[in-house]
mmCIF file of C-alpha atoms in Angstrom:
data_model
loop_
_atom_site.group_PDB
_atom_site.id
_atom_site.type_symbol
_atom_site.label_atom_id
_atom_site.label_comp_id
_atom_site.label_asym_id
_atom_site.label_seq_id
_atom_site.Cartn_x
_atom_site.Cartn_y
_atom_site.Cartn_z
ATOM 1 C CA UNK A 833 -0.190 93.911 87.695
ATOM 2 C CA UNK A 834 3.895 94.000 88.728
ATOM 3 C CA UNK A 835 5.324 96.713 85.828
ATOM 4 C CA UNK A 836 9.345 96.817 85.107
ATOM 5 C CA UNK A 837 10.484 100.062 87.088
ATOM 6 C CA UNK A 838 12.544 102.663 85.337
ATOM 7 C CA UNK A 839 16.413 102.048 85.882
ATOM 8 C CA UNK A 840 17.810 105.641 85.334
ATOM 9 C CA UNK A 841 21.200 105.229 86.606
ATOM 10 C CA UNK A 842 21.737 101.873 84.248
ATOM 11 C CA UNK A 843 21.411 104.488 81.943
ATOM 12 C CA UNK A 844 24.305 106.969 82.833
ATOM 13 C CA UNK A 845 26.765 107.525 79.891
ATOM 14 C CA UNK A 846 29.998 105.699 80.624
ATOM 15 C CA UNK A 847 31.634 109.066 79.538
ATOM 16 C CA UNK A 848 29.316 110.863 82.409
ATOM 17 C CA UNK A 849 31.661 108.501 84.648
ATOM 18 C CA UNK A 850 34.800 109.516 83.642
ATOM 19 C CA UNK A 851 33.809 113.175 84.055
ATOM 20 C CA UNK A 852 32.618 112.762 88.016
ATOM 21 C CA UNK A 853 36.419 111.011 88.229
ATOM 22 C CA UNK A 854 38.341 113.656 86.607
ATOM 23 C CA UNK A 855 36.020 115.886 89.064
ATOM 24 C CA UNK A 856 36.172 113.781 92.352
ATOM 25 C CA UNK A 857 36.890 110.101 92.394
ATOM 26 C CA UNK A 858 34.171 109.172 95.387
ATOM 27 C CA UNK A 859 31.460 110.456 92.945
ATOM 28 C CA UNK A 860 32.861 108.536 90.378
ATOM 29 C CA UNK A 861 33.186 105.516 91.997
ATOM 30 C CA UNK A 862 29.622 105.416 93.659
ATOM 31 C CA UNK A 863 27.889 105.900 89.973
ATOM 32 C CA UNK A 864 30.060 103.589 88.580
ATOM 33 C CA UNK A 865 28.645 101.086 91.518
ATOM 34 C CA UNK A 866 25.280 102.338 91.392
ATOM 35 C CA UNK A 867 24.913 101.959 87.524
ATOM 36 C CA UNK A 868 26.694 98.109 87.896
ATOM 37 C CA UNK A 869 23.873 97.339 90.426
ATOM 38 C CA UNK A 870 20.496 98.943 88.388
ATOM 39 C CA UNK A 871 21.963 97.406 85.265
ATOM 40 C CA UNK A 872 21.982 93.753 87.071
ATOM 41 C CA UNK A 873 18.333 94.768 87.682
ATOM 42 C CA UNK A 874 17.581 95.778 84.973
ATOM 43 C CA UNK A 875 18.379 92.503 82.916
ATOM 44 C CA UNK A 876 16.999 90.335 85.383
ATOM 45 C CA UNK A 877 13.770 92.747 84.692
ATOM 46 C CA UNK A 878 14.122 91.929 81.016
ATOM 47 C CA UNK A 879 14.466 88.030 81.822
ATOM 48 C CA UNK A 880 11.124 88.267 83.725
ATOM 49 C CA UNK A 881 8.539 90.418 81.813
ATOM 50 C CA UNK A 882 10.091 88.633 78.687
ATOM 51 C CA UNK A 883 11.145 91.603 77.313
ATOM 52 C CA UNK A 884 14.999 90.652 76.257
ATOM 53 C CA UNK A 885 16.621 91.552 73.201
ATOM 54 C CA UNK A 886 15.496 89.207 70.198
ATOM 55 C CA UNK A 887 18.801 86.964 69.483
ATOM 56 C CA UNK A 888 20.637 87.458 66.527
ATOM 57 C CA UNK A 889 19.424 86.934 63.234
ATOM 58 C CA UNK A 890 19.602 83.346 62.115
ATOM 59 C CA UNK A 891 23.055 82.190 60.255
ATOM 60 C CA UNK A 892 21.154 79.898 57.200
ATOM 61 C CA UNK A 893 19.349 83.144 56.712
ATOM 62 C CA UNK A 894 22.262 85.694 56.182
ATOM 63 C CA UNK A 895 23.808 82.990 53.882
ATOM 64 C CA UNK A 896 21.478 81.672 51.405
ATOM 65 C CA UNK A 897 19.738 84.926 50.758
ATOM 66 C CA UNK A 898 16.785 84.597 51.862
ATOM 67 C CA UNK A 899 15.472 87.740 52.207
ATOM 68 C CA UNK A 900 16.026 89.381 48.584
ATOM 69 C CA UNK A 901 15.745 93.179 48.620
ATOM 70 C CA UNK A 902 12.219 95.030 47.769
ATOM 71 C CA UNK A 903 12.131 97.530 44.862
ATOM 72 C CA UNK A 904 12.148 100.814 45.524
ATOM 73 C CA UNK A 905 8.941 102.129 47.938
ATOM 74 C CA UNK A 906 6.670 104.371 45.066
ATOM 75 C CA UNK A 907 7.109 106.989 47.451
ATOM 76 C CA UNK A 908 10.612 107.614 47.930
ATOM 77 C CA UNK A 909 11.092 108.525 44.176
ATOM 78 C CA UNK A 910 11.629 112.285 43.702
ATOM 79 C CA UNK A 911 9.318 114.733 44.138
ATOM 80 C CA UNK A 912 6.759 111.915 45.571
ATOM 81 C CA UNK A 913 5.034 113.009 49.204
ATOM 82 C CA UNK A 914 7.110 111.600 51.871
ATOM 83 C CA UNK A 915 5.185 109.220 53.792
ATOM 84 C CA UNK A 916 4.732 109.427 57.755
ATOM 85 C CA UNK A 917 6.400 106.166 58.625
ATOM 86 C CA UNK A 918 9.808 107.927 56.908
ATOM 87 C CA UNK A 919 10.309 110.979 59.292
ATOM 88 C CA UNK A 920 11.941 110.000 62.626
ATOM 89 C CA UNK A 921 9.990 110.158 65.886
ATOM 90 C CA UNK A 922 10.115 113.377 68.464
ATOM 91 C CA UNK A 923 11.758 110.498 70.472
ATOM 92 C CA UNK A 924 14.299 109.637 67.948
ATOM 93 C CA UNK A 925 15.112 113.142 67.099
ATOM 94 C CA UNK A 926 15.590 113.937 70.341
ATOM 95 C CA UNK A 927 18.244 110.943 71.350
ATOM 96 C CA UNK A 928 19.835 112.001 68.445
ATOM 97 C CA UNK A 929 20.633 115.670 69.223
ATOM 98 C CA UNK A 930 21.668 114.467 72.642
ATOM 99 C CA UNK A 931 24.001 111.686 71.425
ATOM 100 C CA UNK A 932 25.381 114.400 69.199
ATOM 101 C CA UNK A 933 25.851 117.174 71.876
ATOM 102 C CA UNK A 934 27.186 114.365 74.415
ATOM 103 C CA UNK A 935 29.690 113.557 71.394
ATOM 104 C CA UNK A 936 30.981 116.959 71.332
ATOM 105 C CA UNK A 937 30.718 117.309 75.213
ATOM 106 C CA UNK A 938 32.746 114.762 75.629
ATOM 107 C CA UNK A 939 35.565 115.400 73.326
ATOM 108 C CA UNK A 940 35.719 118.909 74.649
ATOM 109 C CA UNK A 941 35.531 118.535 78.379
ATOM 110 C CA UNK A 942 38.195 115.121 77.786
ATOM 111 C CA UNK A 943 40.495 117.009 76.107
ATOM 112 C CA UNK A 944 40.651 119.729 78.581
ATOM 113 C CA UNK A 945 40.752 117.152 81.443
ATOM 114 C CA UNK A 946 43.333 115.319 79.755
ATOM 115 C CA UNK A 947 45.718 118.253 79.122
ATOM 116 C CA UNK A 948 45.080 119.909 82.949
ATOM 117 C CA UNK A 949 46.312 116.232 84.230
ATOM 118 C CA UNK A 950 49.043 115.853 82.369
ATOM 119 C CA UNK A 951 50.264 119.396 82.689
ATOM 120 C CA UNK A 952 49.537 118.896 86.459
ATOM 121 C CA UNK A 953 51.394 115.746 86.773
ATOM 122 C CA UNK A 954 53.992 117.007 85.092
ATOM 123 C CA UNK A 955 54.790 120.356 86.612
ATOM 124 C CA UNK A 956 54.456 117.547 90.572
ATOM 125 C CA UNK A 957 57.213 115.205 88.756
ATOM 126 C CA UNK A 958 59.204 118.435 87.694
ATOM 127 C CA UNK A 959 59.757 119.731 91.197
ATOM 128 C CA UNK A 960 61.967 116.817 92.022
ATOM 129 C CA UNK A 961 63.586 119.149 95.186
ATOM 130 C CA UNK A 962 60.227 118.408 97.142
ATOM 131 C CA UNK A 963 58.431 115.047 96.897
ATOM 132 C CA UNK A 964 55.001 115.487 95.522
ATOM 133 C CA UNK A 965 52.229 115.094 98.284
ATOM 134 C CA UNK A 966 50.690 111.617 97.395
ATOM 135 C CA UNK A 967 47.169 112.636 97.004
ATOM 136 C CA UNK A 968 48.252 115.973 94.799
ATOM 137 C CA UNK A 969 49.436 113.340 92.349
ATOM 138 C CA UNK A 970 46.987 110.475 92.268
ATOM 139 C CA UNK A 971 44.352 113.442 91.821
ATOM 140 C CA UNK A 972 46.457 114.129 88.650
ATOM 141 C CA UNK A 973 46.406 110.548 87.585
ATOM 142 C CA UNK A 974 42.595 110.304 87.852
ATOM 143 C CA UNK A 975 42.619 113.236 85.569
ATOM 144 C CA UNK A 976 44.623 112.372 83.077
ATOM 145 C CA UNK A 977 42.599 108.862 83.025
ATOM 146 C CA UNK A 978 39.047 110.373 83.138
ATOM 147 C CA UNK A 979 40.009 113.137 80.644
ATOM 148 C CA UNK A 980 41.393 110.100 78.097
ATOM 149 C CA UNK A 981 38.392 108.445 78.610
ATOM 150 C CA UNK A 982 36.240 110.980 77.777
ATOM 151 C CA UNK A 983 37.946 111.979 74.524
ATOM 152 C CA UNK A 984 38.268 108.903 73.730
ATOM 153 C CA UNK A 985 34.298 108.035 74.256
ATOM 154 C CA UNK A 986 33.782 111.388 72.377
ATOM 155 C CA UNK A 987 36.058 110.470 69.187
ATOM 156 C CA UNK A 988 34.263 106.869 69.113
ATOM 157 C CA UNK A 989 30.832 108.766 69.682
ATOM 158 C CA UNK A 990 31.546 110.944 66.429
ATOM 159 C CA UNK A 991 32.272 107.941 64.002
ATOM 160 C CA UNK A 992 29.914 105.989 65.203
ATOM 161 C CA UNK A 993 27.800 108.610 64.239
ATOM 162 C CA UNK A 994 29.567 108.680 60.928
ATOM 163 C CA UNK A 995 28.850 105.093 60.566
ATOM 164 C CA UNK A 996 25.175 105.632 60.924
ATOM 165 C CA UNK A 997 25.108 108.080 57.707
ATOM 166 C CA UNK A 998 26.594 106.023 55.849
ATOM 167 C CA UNK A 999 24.500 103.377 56.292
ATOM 168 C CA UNK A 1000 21.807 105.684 55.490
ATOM 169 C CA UNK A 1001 23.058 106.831 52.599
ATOM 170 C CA UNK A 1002 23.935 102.811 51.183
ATOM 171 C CA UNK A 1003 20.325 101.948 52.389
ATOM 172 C CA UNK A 1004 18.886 104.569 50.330
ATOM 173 C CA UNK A 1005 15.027 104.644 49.383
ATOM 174 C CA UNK A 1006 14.923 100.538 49.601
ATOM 175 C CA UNK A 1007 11.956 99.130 51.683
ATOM 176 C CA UNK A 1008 14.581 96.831 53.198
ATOM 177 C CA UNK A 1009 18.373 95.221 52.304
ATOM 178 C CA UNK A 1010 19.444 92.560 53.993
ATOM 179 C CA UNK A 1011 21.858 92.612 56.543
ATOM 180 C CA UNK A 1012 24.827 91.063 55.330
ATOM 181 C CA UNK A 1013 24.546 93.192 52.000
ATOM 182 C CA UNK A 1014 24.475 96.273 54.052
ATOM 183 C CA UNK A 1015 27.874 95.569 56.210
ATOM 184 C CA UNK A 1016 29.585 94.415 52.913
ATOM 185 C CA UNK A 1017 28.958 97.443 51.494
ATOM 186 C CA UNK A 1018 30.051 99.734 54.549
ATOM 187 C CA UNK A 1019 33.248 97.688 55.054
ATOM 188 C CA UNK A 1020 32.981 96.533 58.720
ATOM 189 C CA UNK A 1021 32.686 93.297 59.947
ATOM 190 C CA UNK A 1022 29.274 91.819 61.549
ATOM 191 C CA UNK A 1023 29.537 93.032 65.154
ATOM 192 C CA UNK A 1024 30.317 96.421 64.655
ATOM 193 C CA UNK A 1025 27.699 96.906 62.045
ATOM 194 C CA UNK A 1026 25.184 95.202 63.736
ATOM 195 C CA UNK A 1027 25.711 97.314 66.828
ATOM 196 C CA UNK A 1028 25.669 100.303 64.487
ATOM 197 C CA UNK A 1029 22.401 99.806 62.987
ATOM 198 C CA UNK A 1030 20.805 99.566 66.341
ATOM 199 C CA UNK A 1031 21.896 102.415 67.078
ATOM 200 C CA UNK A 1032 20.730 104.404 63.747
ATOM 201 C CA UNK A 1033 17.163 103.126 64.336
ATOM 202 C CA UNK A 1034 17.219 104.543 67.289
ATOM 203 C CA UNK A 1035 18.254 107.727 66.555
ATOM 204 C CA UNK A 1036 15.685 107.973 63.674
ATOM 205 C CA UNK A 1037 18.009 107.602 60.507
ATOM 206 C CA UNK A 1038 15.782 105.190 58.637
ATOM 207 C CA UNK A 1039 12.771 106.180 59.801
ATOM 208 C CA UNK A 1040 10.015 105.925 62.704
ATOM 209 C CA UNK A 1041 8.971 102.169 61.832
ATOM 210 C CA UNK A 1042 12.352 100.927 60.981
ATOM 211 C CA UNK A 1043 13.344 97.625 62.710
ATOM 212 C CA UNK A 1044 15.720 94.264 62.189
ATOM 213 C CA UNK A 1045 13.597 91.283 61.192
ATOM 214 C CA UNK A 1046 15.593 88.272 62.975
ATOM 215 C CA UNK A 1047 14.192 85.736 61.098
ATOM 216 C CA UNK A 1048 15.880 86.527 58.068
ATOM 217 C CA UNK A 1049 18.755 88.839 59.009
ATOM 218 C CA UNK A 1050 16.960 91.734 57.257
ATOM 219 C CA UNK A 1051 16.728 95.374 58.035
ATOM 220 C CA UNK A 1052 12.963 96.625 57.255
ATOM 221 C CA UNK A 1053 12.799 100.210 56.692
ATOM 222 C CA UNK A 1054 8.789 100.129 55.685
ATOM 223 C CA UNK A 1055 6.521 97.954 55.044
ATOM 224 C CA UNK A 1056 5.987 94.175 55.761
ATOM 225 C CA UNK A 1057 9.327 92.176 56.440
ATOM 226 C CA UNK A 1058 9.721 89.676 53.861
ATOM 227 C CA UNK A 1059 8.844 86.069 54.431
ATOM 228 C CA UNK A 1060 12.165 83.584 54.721
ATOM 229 C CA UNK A 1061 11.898 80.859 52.076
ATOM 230 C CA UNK A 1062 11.102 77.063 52.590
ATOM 231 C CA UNK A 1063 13.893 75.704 51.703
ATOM 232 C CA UNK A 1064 14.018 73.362 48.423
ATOM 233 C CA UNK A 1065 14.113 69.511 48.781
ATOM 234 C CA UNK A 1066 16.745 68.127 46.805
ATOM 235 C CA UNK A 1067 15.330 66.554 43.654
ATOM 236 C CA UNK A 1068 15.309 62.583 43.482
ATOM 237 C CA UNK A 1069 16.917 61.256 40.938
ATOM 238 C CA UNK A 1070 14.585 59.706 38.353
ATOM 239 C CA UNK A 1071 15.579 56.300 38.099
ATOM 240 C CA UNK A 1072 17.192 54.934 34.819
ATOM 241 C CA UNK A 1073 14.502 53.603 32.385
ATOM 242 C CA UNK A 1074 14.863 49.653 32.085
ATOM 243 C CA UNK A 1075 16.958 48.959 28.877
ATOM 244 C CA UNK A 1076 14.736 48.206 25.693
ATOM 245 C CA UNK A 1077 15.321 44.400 24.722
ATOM 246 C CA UNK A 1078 15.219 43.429 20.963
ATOM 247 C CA UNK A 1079 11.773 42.266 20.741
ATOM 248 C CA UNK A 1080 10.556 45.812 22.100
ATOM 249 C CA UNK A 1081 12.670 47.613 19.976
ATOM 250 C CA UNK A 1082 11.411 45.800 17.026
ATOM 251 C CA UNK A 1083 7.703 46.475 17.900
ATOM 252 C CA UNK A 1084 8.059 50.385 18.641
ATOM 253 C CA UNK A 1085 9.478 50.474 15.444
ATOM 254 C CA UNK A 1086 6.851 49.059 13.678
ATOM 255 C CA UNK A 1087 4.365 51.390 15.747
ATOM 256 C CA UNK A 1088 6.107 54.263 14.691
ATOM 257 C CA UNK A 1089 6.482 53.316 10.759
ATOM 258 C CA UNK A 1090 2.472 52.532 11.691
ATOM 259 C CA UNK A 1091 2.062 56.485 12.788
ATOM 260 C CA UNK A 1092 4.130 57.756 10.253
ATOM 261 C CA UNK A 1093 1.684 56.172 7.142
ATOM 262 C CA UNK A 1094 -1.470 57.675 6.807
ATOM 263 C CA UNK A 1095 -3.321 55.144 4.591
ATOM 264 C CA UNK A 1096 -5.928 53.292 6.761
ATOM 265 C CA UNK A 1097 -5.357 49.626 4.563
ATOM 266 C CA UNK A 1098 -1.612 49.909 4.835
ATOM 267 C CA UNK A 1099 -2.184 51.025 8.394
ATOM 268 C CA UNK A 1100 -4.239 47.933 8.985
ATOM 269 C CA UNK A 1101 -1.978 45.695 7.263
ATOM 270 C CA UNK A 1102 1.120 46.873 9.942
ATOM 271 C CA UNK A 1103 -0.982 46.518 12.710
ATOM 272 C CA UNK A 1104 -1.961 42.674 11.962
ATOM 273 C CA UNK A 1105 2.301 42.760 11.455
ATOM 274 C CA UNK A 1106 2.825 43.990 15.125
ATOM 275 C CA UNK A 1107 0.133 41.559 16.476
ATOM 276 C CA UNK A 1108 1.447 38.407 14.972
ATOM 277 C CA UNK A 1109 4.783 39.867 15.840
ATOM 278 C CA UNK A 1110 3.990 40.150 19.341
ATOM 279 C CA UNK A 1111 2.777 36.725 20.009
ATOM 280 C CA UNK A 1112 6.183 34.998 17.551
ATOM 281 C CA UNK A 1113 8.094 37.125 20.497
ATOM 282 C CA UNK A 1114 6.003 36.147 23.007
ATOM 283 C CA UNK A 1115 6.458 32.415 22.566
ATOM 284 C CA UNK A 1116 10.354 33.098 22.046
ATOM 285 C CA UNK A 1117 10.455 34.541 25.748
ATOM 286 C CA UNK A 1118 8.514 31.601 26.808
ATOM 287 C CA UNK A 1119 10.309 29.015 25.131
ATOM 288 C CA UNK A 1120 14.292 29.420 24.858
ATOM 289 C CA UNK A 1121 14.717 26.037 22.211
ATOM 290 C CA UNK A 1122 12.164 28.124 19.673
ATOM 291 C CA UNK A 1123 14.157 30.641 19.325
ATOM 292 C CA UNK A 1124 16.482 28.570 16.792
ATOM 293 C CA UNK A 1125 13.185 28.239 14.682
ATOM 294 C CA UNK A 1126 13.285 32.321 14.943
ATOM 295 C CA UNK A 1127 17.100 32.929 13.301
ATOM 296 C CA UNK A 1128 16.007 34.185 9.727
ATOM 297 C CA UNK A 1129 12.674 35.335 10.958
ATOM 298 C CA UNK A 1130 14.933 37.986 13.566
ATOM 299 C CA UNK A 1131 17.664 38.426 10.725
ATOM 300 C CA UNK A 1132 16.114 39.196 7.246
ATOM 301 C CA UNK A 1133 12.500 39.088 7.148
ATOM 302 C CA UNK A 1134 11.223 41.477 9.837
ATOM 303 C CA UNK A 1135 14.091 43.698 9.221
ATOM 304 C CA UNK A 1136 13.542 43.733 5.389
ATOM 305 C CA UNK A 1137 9.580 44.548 6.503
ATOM 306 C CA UNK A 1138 11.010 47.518 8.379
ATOM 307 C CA UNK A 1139 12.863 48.643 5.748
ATOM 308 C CA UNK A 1140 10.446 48.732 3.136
ATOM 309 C CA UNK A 1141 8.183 50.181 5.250
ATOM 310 C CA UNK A 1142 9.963 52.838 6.100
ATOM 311 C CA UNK A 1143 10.779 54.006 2.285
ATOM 312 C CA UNK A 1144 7.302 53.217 2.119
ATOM 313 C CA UNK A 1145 6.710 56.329 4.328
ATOM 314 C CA UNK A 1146 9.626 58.316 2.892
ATOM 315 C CA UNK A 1147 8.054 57.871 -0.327
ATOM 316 C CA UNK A 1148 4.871 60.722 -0.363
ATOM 317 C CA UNK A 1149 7.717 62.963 1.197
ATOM 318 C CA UNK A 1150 8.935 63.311 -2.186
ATOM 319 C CA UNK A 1151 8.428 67.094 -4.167
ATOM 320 C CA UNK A 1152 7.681 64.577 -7.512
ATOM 321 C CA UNK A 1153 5.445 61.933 -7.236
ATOM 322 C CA UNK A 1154 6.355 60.620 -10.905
ATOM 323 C CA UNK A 1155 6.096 57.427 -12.258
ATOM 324 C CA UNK A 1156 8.812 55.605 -10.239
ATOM 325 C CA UNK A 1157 7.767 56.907 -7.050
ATOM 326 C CA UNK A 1158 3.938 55.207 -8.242
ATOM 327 C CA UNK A 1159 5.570 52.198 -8.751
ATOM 328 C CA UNK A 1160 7.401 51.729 -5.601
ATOM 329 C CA UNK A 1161 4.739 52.132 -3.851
ATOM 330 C CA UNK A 1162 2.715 50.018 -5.596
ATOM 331 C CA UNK A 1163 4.978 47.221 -5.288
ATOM 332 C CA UNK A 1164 5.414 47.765 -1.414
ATOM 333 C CA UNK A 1165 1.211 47.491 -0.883
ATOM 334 C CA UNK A 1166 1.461 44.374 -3.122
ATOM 335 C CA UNK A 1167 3.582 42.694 -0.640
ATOM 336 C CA UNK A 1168 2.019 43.539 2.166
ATOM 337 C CA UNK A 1169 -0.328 40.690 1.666
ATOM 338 C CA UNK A 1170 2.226 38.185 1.551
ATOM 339 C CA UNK A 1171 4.382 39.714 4.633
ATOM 340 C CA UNK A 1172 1.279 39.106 6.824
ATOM 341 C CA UNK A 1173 0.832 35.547 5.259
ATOM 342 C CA UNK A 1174 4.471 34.810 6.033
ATOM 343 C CA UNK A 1175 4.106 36.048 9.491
ATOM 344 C CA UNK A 1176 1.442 33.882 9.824
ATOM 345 C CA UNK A 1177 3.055 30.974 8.887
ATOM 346 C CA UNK A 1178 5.677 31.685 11.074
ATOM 347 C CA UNK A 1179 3.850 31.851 13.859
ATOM 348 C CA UNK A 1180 2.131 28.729 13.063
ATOM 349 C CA UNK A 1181 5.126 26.752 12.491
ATOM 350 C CA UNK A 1182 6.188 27.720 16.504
ATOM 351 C CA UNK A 1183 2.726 25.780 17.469
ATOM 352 C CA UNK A 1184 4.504 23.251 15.214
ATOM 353 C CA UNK A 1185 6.052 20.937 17.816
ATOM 354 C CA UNK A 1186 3.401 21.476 20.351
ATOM 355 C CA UNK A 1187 1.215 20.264 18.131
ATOM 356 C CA UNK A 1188 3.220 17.100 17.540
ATOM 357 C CA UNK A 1189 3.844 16.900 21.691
ATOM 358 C CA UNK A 1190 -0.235 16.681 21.681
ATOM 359 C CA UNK A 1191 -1.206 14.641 19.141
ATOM 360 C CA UNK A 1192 1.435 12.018 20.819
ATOM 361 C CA UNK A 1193 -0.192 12.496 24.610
ATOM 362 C CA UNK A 1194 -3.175 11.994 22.571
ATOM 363 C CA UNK A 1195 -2.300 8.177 20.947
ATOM 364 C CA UNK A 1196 -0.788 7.527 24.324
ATOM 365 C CA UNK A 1197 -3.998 8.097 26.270
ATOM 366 C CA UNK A 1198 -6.191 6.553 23.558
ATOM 367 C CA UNK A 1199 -3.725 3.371 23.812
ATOM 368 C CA UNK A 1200 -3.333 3.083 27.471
ATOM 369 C CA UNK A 1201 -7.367 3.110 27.898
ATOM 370 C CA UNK A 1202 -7.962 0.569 25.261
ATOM 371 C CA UNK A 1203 -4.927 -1.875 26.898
ATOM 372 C CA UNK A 1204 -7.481 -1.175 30.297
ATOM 373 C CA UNK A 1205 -10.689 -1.697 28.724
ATOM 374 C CA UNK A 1206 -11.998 1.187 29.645
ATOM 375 C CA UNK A 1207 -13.695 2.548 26.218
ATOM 376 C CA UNK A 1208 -16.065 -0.283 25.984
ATOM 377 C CA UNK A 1209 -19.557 0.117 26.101
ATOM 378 C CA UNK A 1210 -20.157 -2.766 28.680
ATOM 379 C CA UNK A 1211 -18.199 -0.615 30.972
ATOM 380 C CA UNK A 1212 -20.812 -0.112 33.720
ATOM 381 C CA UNK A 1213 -20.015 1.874 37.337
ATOM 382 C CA UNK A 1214 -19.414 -0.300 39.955
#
């Protein structure tokens, strides 16, 4: 089985570079070749064992929050045993002391470079009598250009390196933060801080097992990542309850003066109240022209039944139950008889013109088979 090869001179420090051209710009310019070449390689490598750099962490994930920060790990309080997955790696510690000594190598060796070049140069450009040989002063240019470089390379090496313990120190003993909070608290934008990061788990500063969890834009320290939420569906509006028309209004009111008496015979008496109630209304909804028959039915008597009702309920309420209180009651249970009698009749006198409407179909039909001679009893089948 076809392995990826090891690509050593994709991974010469840039700041190696500039050294071999302060040095001697053919070196220089062959590892600067050779490294452009093994790191083509290298990534087309990468593009065929699958084995390319996970791509950034999602945006709806650094945004809503996704990912909200573990407590504390138990074992990162004071004076708790560290655990394993908390020390750095031989590996880690390792890249780390180089990237540090390569730091300082390269702010020493750049600044030296950089100050023989220019002294150089300028001692060529000072003798003004004699023109400078040509390759005496490009030499001196490469110099002062490698020596920059390398000073320069060292001074970013050393904050970046800064950078990282900071990050440490904001990350602290969390199990992981997520990514966004960690950059907002460092003050640096998203690039540099992501690059930064990488660069701390490599050299060890959070930890063998620390990696970025893409999915929700979260550095893990230990421990599982955490899992991205589903995202909530918007709730559907409920839709607005049909608007209650007078004849149901009347009726839940009378089923809640109903609930609100405990006697059983009044109780029965409101309930024969609701049904004949239901069936006046009933026959009003059917029939338009009977609701003129309904006009002091809707607008004194089954409010006045409400009303007495409900003092009726009011009434054992009351701290005194003296002899007024009796009384009132008493007078209320008397009526009740006659309310239901009254409903009655009320509800008979809708069936009032039906009645009239059948006993005339009724004459008619009698009539009209009497006219045809067809109630006799010689009628015979033909």
């Amino acid at each position: 089985m076809e392995r990826p090869r090891k690509h050593y001179f994709a991974r010469i420090p840039t700041i190696a570079i500039f050294i071999a051209f302060a040095l001697s710009t053919p070196i220089g310019l062959g590892l600067f070749i050779l490294k452009a070449i093994d790191k083509s390689l290298e990534k087309e490598e990468q593009a065929r064992f699958g084995t390319a750099a996970p791509p950034p962490f999602p945006e709806t994930a650094r945004r809503t929050g996704t990912a909200p920060c573990v407590p504390p790990f138990p074992a990162a309080a004071e004076g708790a045993p560290v655990q394993s997955g908390d020390l750095p790696t031989t590996e880690q510690k390792n890249a780390k002391k180089w990237n540090e000594t390569l730091g300082t190598l390269c702010t020493i060796l750049g600044a030296v470079f950089l100050f023989t070049g220019i002294m150089d140069a300028v001692g060529l450009i000072g003798a003004w009598q004699t023109l400078p040989a040509p390759g005496e002063l490009f030499s001196d240019i490469v110099t002062i250009i490698g020596g920059g470089g390398a000073l320069l390379t060292g001074l970013q090496m050393d904050r970046t390196r800064k950078l990282e313990k900071q990050l440490d120190r904001i990350v602290g003993d969390r199990d992981n933060i997520l990514l966004d909070e960690l950059f907002a608290a460092a003050g640096i934008p998203e690039a540099k801080g992501l690059s930064a990061v990488k660069s701390a788990i490599d050299h060890g500063y959070f930890g063998a097992g620390a990696y970025i969890d893409n999915r929700t834009g979260t550095l893990v320290v230990r421990g599982a990542a955490p899992q991205p939420e589903t995202p909530r569906q918007p709730r559907q509006p409920q839709p607005a309850p049909a608007p209650e028309d007078q004849y149901s209004a009347l009726l839940r009111q009378l089923r809640e003066v109903n609930d609100a008496i405990p006697d059983p015979v009044m109780s029965q008496k409101i309930t024969r109240l609701e049904q004949l109630s239901a069936r006046i209304f009933a026959l009003a909804q059917k029939d338009p022209a009977k609701q003129a028959q309904l006009q002091k039915f809707m607008s004194y008597y089954l409010p006045t039944s409400l009303k007495l009702l409900n003092t009726y309920a009011a009434l054992p309420a009351q701290d005194v139950q003296g002899e007024n209180v009796t009384e009132a009651k008493q007078n209320i249970e008397r009526s009740m008889d006659l309310l239901v009698t009254a409903f009655e009749n009320q509800l008979d006198k809708l069936y009032q013109s039906d009645a009239l409407d059948i006993s005339s179909d009724v004459s008619a039909l009698e009539g009209m088979l009497n006219l045809d001679g067809l109630t006799g009893s010689d009628f015979k089948m033909q």
